[in-house]
mmCIF file of C-alpha atoms and ligand atoms in Angstrom:
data_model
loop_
_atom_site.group_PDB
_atom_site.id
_atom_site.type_symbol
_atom_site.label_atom_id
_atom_site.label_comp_id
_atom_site.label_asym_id
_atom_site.label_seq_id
_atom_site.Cartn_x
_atom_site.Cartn_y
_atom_site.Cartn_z
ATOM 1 C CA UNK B 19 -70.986 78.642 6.300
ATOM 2 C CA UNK B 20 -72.089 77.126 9.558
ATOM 3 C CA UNK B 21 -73.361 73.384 8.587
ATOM 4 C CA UNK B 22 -75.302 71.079 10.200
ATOM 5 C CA UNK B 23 -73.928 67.863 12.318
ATOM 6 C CA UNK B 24 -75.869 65.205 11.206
ATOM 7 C CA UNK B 25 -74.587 62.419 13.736
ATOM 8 C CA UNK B 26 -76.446 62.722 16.983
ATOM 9 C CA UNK B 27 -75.081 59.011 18.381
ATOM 10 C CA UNK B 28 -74.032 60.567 22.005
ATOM 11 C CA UNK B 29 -70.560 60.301 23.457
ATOM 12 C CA UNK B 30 -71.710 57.926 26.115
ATOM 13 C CA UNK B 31 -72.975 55.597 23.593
ATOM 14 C CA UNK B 32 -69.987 55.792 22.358
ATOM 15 C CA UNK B 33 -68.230 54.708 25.079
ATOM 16 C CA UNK B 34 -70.185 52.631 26.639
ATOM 17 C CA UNK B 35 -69.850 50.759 23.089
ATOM 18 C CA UNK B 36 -65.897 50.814 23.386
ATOM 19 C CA UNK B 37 -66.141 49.540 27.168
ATOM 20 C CA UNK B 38 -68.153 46.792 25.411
ATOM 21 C CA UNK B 39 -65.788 46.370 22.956
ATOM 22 C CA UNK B 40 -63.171 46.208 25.689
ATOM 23 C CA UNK B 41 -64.957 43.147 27.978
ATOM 24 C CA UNK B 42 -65.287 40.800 24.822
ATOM 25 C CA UNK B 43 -61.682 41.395 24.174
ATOM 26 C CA UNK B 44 -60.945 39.192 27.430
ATOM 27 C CA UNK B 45 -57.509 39.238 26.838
ATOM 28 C CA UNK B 46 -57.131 42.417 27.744
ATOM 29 C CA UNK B 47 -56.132 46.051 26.057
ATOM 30 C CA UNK B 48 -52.658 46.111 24.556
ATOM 31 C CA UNK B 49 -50.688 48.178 27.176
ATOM 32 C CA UNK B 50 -47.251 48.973 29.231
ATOM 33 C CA UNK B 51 -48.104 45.166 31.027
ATOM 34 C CA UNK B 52 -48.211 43.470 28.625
ATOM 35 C CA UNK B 53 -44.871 43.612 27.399
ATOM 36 C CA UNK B 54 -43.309 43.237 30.309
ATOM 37 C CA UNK B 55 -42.519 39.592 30.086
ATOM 38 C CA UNK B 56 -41.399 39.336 26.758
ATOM 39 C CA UNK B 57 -43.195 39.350 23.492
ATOM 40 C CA UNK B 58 -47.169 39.759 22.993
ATOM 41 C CA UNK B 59 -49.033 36.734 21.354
ATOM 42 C CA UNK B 60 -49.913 38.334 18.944
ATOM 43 C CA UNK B 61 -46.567 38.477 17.305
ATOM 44 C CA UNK B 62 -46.336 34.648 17.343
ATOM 45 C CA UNK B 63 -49.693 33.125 16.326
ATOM 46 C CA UNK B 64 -52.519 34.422 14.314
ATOM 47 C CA UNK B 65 -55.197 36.658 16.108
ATOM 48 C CA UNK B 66 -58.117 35.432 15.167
ATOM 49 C CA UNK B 67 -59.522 35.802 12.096
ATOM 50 C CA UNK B 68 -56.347 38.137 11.202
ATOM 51 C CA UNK B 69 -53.212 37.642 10.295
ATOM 52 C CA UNK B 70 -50.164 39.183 12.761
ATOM 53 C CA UNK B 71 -49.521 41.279 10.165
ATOM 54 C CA UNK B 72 -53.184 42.494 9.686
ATOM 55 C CA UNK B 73 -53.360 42.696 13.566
ATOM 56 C CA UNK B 74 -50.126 44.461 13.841
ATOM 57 C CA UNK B 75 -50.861 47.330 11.351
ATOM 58 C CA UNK B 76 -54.500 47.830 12.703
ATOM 59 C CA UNK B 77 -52.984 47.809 16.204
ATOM 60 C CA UNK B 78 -50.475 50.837 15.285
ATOM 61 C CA UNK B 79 -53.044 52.897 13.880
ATOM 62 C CA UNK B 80 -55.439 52.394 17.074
ATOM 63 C CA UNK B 81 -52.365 53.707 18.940
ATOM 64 C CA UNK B 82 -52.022 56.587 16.671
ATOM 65 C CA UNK B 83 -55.699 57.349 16.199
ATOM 66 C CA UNK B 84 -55.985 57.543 19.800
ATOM 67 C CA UNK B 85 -52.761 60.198 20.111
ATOM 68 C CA UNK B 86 -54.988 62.093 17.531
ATOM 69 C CA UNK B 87 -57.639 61.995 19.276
ATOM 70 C CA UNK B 88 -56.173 63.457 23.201
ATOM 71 C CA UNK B 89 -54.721 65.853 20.822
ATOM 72 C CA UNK B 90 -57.712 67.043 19.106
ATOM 73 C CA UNK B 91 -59.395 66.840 22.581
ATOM 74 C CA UNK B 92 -57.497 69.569 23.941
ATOM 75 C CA UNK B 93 -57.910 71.799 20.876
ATOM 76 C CA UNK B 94 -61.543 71.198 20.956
ATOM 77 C CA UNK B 95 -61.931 71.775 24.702
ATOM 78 C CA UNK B 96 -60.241 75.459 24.433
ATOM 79 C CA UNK B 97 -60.996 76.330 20.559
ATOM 80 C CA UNK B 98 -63.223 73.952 19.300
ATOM 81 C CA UNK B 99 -67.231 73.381 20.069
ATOM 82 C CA UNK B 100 -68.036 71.399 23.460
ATOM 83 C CA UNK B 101 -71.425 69.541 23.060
ATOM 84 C CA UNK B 102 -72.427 66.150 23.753
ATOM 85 C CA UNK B 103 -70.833 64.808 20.615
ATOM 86 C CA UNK B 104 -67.299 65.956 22.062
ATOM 87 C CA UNK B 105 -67.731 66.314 25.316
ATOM 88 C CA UNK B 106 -65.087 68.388 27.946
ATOM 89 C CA UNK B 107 -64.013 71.620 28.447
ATOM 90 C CA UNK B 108 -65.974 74.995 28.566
ATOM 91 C CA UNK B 109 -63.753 76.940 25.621
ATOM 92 C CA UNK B 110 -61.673 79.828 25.752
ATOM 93 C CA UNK B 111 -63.453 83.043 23.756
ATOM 94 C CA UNK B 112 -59.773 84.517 22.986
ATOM 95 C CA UNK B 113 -58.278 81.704 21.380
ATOM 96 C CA UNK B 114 -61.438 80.833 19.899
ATOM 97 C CA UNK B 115 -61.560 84.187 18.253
ATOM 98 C CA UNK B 116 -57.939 83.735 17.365
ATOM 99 C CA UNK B 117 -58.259 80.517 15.583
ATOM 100 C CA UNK B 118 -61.742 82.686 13.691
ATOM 101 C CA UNK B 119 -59.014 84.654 11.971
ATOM 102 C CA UNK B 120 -58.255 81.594 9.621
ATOM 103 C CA UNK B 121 -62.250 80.353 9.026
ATOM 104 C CA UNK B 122 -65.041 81.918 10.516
ATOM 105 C CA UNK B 123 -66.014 78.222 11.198
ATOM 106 C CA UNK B 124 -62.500 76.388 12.756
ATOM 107 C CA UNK B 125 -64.648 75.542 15.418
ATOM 108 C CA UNK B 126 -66.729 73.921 14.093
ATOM 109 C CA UNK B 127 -64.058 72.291 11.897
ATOM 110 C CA UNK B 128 -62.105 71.226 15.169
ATOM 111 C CA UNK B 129 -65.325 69.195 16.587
ATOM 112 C CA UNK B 130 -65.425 67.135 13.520
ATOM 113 C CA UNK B 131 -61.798 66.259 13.156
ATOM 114 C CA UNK B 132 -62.128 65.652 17.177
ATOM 115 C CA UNK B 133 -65.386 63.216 16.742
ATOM 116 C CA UNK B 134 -63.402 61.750 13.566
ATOM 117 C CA UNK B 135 -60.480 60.893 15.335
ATOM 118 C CA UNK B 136 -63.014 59.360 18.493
ATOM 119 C CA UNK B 137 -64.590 57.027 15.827
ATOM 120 C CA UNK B 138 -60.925 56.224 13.830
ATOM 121 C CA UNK B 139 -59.318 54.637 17.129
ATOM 122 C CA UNK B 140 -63.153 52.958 18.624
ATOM 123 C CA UNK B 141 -63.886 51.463 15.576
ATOM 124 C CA UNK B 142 -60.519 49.799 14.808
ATOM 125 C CA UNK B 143 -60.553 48.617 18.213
ATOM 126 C CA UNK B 144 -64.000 46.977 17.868
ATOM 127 C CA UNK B 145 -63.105 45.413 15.098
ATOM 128 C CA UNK B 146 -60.107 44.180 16.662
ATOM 129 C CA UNK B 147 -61.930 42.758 19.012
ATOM 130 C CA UNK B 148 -64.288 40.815 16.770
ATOM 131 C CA UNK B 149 -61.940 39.251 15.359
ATOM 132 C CA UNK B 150 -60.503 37.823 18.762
ATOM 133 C CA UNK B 151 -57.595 40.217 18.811
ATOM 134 C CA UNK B 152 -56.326 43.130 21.502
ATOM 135 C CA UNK B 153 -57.382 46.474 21.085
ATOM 136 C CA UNK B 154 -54.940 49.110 21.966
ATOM 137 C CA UNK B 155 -55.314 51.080 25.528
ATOM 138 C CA UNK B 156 -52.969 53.589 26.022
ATOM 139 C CA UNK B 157 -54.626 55.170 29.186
ATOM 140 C CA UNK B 158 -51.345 54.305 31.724
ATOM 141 C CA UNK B 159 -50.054 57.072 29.822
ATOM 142 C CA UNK B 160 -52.431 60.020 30.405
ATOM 143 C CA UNK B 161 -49.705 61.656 32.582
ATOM 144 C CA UNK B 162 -48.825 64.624 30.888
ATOM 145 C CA UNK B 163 -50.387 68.355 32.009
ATOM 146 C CA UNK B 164 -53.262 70.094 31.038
ATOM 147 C CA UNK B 165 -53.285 73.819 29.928
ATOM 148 C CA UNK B 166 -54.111 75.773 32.495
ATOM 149 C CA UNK B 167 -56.255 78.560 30.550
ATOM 150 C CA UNK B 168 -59.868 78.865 31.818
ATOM 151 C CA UNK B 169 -61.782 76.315 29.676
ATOM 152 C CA UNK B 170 -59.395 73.467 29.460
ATOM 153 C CA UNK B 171 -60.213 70.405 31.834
ATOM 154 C CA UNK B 172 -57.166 69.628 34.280
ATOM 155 C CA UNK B 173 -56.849 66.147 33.430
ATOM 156 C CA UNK B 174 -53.992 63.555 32.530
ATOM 157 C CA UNK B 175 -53.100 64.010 28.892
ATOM 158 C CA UNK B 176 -50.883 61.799 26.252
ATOM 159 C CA UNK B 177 -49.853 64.507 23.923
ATOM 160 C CA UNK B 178 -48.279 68.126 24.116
ATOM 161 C CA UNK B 179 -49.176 71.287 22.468
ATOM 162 C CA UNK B 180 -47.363 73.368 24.409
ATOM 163 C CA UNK B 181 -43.608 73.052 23.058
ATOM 164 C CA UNK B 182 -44.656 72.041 19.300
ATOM 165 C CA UNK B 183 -41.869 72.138 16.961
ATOM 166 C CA UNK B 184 -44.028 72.172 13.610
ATOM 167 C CA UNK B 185 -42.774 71.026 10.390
ATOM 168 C CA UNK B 186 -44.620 73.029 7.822
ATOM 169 C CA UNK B 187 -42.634 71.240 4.782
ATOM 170 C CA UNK B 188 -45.427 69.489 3.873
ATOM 171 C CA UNK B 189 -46.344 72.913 1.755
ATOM 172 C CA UNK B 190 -43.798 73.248 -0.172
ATOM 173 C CA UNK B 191 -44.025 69.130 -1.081
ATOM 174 C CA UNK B 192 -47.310 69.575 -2.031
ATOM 175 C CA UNK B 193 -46.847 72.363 -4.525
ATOM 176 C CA UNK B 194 -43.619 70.879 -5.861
ATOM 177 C CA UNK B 195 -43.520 69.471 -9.783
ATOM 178 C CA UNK B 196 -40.993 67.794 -9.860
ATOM 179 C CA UNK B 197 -39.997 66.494 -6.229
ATOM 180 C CA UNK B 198 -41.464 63.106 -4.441
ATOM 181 C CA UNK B 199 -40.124 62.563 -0.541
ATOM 182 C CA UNK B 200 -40.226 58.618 -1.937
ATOM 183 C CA UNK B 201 -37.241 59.708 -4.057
ATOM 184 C CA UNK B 202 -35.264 61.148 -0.881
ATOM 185 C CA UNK B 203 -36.406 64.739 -1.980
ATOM 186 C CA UNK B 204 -36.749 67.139 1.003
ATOM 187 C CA UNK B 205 -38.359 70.564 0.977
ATOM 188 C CA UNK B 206 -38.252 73.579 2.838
ATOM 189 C CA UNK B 207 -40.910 74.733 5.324
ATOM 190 C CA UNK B 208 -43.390 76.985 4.646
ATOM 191 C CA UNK B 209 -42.812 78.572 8.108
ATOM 192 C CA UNK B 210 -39.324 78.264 9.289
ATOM 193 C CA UNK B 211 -39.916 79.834 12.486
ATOM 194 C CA UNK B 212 -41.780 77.123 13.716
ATOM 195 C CA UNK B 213 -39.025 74.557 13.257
ATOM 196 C CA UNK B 214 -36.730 76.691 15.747
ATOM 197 C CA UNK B 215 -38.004 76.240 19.056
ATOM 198 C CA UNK B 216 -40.741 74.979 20.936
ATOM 199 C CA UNK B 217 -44.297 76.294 20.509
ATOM 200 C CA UNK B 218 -47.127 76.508 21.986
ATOM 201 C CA UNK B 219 -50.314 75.730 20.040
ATOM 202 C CA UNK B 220 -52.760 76.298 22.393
ATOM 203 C CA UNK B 221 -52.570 78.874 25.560
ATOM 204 C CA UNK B 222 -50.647 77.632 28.563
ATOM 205 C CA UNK B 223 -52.391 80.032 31.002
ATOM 206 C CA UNK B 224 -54.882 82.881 30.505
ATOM 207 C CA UNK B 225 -51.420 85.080 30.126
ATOM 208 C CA UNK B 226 -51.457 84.249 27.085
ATOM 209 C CA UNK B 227 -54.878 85.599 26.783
ATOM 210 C CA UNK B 228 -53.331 89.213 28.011
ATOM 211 C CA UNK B 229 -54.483 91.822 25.569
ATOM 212 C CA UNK B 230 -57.733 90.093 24.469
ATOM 213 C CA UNK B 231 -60.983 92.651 23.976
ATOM 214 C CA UNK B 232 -64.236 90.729 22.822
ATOM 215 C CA UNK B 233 -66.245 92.535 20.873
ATOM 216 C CA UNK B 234 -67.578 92.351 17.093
ATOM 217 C CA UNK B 235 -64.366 93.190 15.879
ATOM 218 C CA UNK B 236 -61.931 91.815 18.955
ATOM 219 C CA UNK B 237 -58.564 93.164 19.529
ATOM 220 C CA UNK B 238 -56.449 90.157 19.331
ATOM 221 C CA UNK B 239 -52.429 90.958 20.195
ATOM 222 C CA UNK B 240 -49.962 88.821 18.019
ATOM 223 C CA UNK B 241 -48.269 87.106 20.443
ATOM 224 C CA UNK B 242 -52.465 85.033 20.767
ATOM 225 C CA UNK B 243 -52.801 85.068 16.727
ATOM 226 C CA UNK B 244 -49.123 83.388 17.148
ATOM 227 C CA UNK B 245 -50.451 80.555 19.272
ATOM 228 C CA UNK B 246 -53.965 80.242 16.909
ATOM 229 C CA UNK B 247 -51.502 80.620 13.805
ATOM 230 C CA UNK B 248 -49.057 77.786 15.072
ATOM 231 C CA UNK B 249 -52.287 75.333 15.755
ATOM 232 C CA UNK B 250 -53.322 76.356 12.179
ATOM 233 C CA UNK B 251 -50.214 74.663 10.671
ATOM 234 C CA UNK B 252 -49.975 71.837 13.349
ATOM 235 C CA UNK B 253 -53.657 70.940 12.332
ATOM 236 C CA UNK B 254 -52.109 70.658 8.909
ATOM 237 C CA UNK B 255 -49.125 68.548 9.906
ATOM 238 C CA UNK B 256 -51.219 66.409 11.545
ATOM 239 C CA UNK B 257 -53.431 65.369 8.934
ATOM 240 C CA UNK B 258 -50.813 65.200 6.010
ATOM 241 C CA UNK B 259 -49.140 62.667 8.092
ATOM 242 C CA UNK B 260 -52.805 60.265 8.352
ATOM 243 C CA UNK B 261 -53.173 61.120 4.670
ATOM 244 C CA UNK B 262 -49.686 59.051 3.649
ATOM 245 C CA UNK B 263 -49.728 56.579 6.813
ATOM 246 C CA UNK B 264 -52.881 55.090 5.776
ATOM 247 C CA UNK B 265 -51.606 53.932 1.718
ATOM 248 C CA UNK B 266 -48.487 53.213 2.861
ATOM 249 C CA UNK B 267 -49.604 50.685 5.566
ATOM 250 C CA UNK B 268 -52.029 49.686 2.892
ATOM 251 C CA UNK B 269 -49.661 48.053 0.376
ATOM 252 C CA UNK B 270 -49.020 45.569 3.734
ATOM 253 C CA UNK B 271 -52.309 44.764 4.494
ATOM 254 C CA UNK B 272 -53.775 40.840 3.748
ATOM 255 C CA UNK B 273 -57.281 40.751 4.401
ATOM 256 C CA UNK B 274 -59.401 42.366 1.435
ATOM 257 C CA UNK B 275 -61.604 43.575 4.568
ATOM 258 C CA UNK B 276 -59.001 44.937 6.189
ATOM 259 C CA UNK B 277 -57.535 46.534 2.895
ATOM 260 C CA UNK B 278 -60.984 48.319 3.103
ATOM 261 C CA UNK B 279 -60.933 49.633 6.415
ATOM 262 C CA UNK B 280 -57.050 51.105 5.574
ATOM 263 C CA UNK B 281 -59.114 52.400 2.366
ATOM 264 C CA UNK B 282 -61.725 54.084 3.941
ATOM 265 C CA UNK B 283 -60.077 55.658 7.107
ATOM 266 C CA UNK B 284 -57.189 56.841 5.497
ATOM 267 C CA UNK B 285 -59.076 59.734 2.539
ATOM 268 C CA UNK B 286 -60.593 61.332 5.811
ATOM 269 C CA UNK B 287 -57.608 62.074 7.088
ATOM 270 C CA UNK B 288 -56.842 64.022 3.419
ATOM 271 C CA UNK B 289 -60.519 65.535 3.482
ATOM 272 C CA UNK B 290 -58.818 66.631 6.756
ATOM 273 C CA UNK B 291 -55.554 68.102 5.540
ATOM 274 C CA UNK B 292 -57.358 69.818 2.567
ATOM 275 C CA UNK B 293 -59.459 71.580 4.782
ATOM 276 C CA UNK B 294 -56.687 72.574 7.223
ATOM 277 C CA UNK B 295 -54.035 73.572 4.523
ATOM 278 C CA UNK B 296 -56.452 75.863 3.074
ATOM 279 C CA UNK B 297 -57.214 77.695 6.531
ATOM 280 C CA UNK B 298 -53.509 77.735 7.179
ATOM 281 C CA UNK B 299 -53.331 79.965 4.086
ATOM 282 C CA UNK B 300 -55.053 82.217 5.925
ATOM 283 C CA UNK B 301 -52.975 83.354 9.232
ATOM 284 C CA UNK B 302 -51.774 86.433 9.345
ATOM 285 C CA UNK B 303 -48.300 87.603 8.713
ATOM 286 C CA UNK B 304 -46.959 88.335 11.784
ATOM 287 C CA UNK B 305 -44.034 88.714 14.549
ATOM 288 C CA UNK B 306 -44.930 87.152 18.305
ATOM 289 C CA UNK B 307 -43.552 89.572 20.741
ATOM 290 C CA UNK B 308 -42.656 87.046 23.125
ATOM 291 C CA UNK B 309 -40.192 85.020 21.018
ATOM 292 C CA UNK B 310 -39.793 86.374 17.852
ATOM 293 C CA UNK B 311 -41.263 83.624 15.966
ATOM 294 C CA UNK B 312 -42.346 85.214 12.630
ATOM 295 C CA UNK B 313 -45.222 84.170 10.298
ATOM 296 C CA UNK B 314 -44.408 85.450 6.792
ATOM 297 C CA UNK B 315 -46.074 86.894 4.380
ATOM 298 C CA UNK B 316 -46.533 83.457 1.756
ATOM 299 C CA UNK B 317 -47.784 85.361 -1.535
ATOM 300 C CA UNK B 318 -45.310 88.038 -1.228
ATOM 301 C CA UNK B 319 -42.893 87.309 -3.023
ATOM 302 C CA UNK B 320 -45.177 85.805 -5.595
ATOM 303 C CA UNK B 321 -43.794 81.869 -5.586
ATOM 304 C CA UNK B 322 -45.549 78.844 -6.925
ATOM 305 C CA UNK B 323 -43.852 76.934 -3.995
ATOM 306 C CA UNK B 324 -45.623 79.078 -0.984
ATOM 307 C CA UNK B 325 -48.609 80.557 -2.587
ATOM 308 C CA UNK B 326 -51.662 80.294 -0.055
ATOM 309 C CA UNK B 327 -54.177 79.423 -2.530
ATOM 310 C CA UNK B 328 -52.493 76.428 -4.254
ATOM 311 C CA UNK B 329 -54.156 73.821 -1.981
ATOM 312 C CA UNK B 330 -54.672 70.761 -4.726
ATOM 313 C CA UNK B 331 -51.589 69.030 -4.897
ATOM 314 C CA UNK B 332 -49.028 69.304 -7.738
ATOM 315 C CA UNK B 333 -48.764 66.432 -10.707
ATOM 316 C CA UNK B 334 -44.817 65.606 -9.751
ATOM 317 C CA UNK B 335 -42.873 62.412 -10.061
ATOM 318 C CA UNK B 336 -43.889 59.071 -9.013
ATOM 319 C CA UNK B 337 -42.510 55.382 -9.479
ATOM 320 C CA UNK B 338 -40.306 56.269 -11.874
ATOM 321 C CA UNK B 339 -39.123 59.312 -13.620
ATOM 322 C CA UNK B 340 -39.732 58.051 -16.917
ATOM 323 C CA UNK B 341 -43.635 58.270 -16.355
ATOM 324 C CA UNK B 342 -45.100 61.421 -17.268
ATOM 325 C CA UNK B 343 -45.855 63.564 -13.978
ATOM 326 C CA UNK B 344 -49.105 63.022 -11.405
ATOM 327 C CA UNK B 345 -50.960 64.533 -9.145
ATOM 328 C CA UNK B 346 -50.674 61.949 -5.951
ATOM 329 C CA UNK B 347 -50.481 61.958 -2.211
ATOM 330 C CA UNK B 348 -46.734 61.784 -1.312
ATOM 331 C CA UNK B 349 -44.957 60.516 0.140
ATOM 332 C CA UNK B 350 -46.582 56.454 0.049
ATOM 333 C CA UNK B 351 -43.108 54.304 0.343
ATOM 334 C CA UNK B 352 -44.560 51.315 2.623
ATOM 335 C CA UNK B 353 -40.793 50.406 4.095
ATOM 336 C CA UNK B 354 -40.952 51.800 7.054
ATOM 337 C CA UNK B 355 -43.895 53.753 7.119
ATOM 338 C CA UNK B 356 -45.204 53.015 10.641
ATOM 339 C CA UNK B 357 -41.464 54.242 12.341
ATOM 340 C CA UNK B 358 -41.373 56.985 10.342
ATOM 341 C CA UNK B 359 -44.589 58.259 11.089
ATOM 342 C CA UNK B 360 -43.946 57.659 14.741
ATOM 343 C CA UNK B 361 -40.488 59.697 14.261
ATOM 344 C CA UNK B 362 -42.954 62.789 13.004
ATOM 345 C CA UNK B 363 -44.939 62.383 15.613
ATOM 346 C CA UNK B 364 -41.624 62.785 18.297
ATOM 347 C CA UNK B 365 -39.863 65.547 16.359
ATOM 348 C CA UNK B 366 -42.892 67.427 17.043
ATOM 349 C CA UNK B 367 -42.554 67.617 20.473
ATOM 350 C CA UNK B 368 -45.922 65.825 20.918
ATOM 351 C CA UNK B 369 -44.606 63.213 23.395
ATOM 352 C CA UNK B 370 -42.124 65.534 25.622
ATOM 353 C CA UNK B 371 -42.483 64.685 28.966
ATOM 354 C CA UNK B 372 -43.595 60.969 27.925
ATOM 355 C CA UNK B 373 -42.263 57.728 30.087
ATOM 356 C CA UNK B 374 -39.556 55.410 28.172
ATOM 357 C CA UNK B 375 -42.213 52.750 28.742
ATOM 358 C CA UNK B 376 -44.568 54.940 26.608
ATOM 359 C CA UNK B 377 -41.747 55.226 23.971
ATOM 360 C CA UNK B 378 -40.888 51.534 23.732
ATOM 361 C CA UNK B 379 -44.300 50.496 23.416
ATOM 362 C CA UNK B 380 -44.835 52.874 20.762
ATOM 363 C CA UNK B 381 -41.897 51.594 18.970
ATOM 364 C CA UNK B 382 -42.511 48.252 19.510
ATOM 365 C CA UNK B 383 -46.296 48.594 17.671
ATOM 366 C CA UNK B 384 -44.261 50.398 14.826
ATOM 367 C CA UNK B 385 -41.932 47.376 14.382
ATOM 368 C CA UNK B 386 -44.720 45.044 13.996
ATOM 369 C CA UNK B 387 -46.566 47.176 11.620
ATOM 370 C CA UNK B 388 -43.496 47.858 9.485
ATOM 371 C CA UNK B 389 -42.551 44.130 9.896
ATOM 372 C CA UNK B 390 -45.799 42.987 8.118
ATOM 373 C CA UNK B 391 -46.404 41.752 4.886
ATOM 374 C CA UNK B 392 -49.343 41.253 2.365
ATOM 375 C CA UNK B 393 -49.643 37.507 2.402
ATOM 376 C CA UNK B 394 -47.949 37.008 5.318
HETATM 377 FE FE1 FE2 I 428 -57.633 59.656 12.356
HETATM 378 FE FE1 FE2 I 429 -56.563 62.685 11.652
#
């Protein structure tokens, strides 16, 4: 199952390319600063060859792509594979083997969503650039702690997996028939366990490692397969949110080039989610000593609504209930869109420990994005 990564650009390429990308800006990245005396240009003139709007909706999905990305980071440093492609950490063999309950190959699968999300947030910013407009920099806000397991690098991060509070509704909303979240449906998670409390989805210390016995077939205690389980479904959550942001923000969008970029980015975040739904199917059924958090058993009883193999999404209602069902991505309602992705992003626990400066500069991109219009 192992396949082959074709890209062999290196990571210092990469960056070098970014820091590039960065000096032609001239301006500046888009940070804490630069709000602090009132309003960024761009929200006033055009940028470039963009439109604020086009600017604005680009901008927010830097700033998210790069969140995905120091999140992915820290998966692929402890469970993921560390090479010169995605660079840091030394990986931890427990979790790893925890996370090789779901797919013999989530390692692999973690490097490539990692590189993806590297390339999502460079690009975008290079094209920003180009076109005589800020990229987004969010490194002022690389503040928050580091696992301390053996294989994570102590460094400043944005994001936390440590107290995760994972919605898993996006399960059920996928295998509903006749529910849409763009007609104020809700659904029930697939896990509820994981909505009650904070979580952590990777290992905090090697403690967490306690019980762990390598070996062909490794002894791996539950309250470790509870950690690999809950990064399982947070994988999931993460890229059903990319798969909706990206058509939502599209209906906004001016520029047909820009359109295409939105176009583009926004199915690999569903190539993503397909892949990560499916493993989720996968993790065991199971109580975490610790906490209590259970995992249930999803096929038993039998329900069209939980049932691990149903991983294409169910025709249901769209537009208007007088159309004969469809099978779509949901939910795509553009009003909005950019705050209430941001909102996911919070209930998850992702930003706790985060400055308010962080916060209003996140909400601040939001409001532009939301605020723009095609044509305008
Ligand atoms: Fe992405
Ligand atoms: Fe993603």
């Amino acid at each position: 199952m192992k396949h082959t990564v074709h890209l062999s650009k290196s990571t210092t390429s990469r960056r070098s390319f970014l820091r590039k990308g960065l000096a032609v800006g001239g301006a500046g990245a888009i940070g804490a600063g630069l709000f602090a005396n009132g309003l960024p240009a761009f929200a006033e003139a055009e940028s470039g060859g963009l439109t604020p709007g086009d600017a604005a909706i680009l901008r927010f999905l830097s700033a998210l792509e790069i969140l995905e990305t120091d999140l992915w980071q820290q998966y692929n440093e402890l469970g993921g594979i560390q090479d010169s492609e995605v660079p840091g950490g030394s990986g931890s063999a427990a979790y790893t083997a925890a996370l090789k309950v779901l797919d013999g190959d989530m390692d692999q699968y973690i490097h490539d969503n990692t590189e993806d999300e590297f390339t999502h947030f460079t690009f975008i910013n290079a094209y920003l650039v180009s076109k005589g407009a800020d990229p987004v920099n969010l490194d002022t806000f690389r503040t928050l702690p580091s696992s301390k397991a053996t294989g994570a690098q102590d460094i400043g991060r944005l994001t936390n997996l440590m107290q995760l509070t994972v919605d898993t509704s996006y399960w059920t909303k996928y295998r509903s028939r006749t529910k849409n979240p763009d007609f104020g449906d809700t659904f029930p998670p697939a896990v509820p366990g994981l909505l009650k409390g904070q979580f952590p989805a990777i290992p905090r210390t090697d403690d967490d490692l306690k019980g762990f016995k390598a070996g062909k077939t490794p002894t791996i205690p539950d309250h470790l397969q509870a950690i690999a389980n809950t990064a399982g479904f947070h994988f999931a959550f993460i890229e059903q949110g990319g798969t909706s942001l990206y058509p939502s923000l599209a209906q906004r969008v001016t520029h047909p080039e820009v359109l295409r970029i939105l176009l583009s980015i926004g199915p690999t975040e569903t190539q993503h989610f397909q892949t990560w739904q499916d493993k989720a199917g996968n993790a065991p059924p199971l109580t975490d000593p610790t906490n209590g958090l259970v995992f249930p058993e999803l096929n038993n009883p039998p329900s069209e609504d939980t049932q691990t193999n149903l991983i294409m999404p169910e025709p249901t209602i769209f537009l208007s209930r007088k159309f004969p069902v469809v099978s779509i991505i949901r939910p795509t309602e553009t009003k909005g869109a950019a705050m209430g992705a941001l909102k996911a992003l919070t209930d998850d626990g992702l930003f706790i420990g985060q400055s308010d400066e962080f916060f209003a500069l996140l909400r601040k991109l939001a409001k532009q994005a939301d605020a723009a219009r095609h044509g305008g």
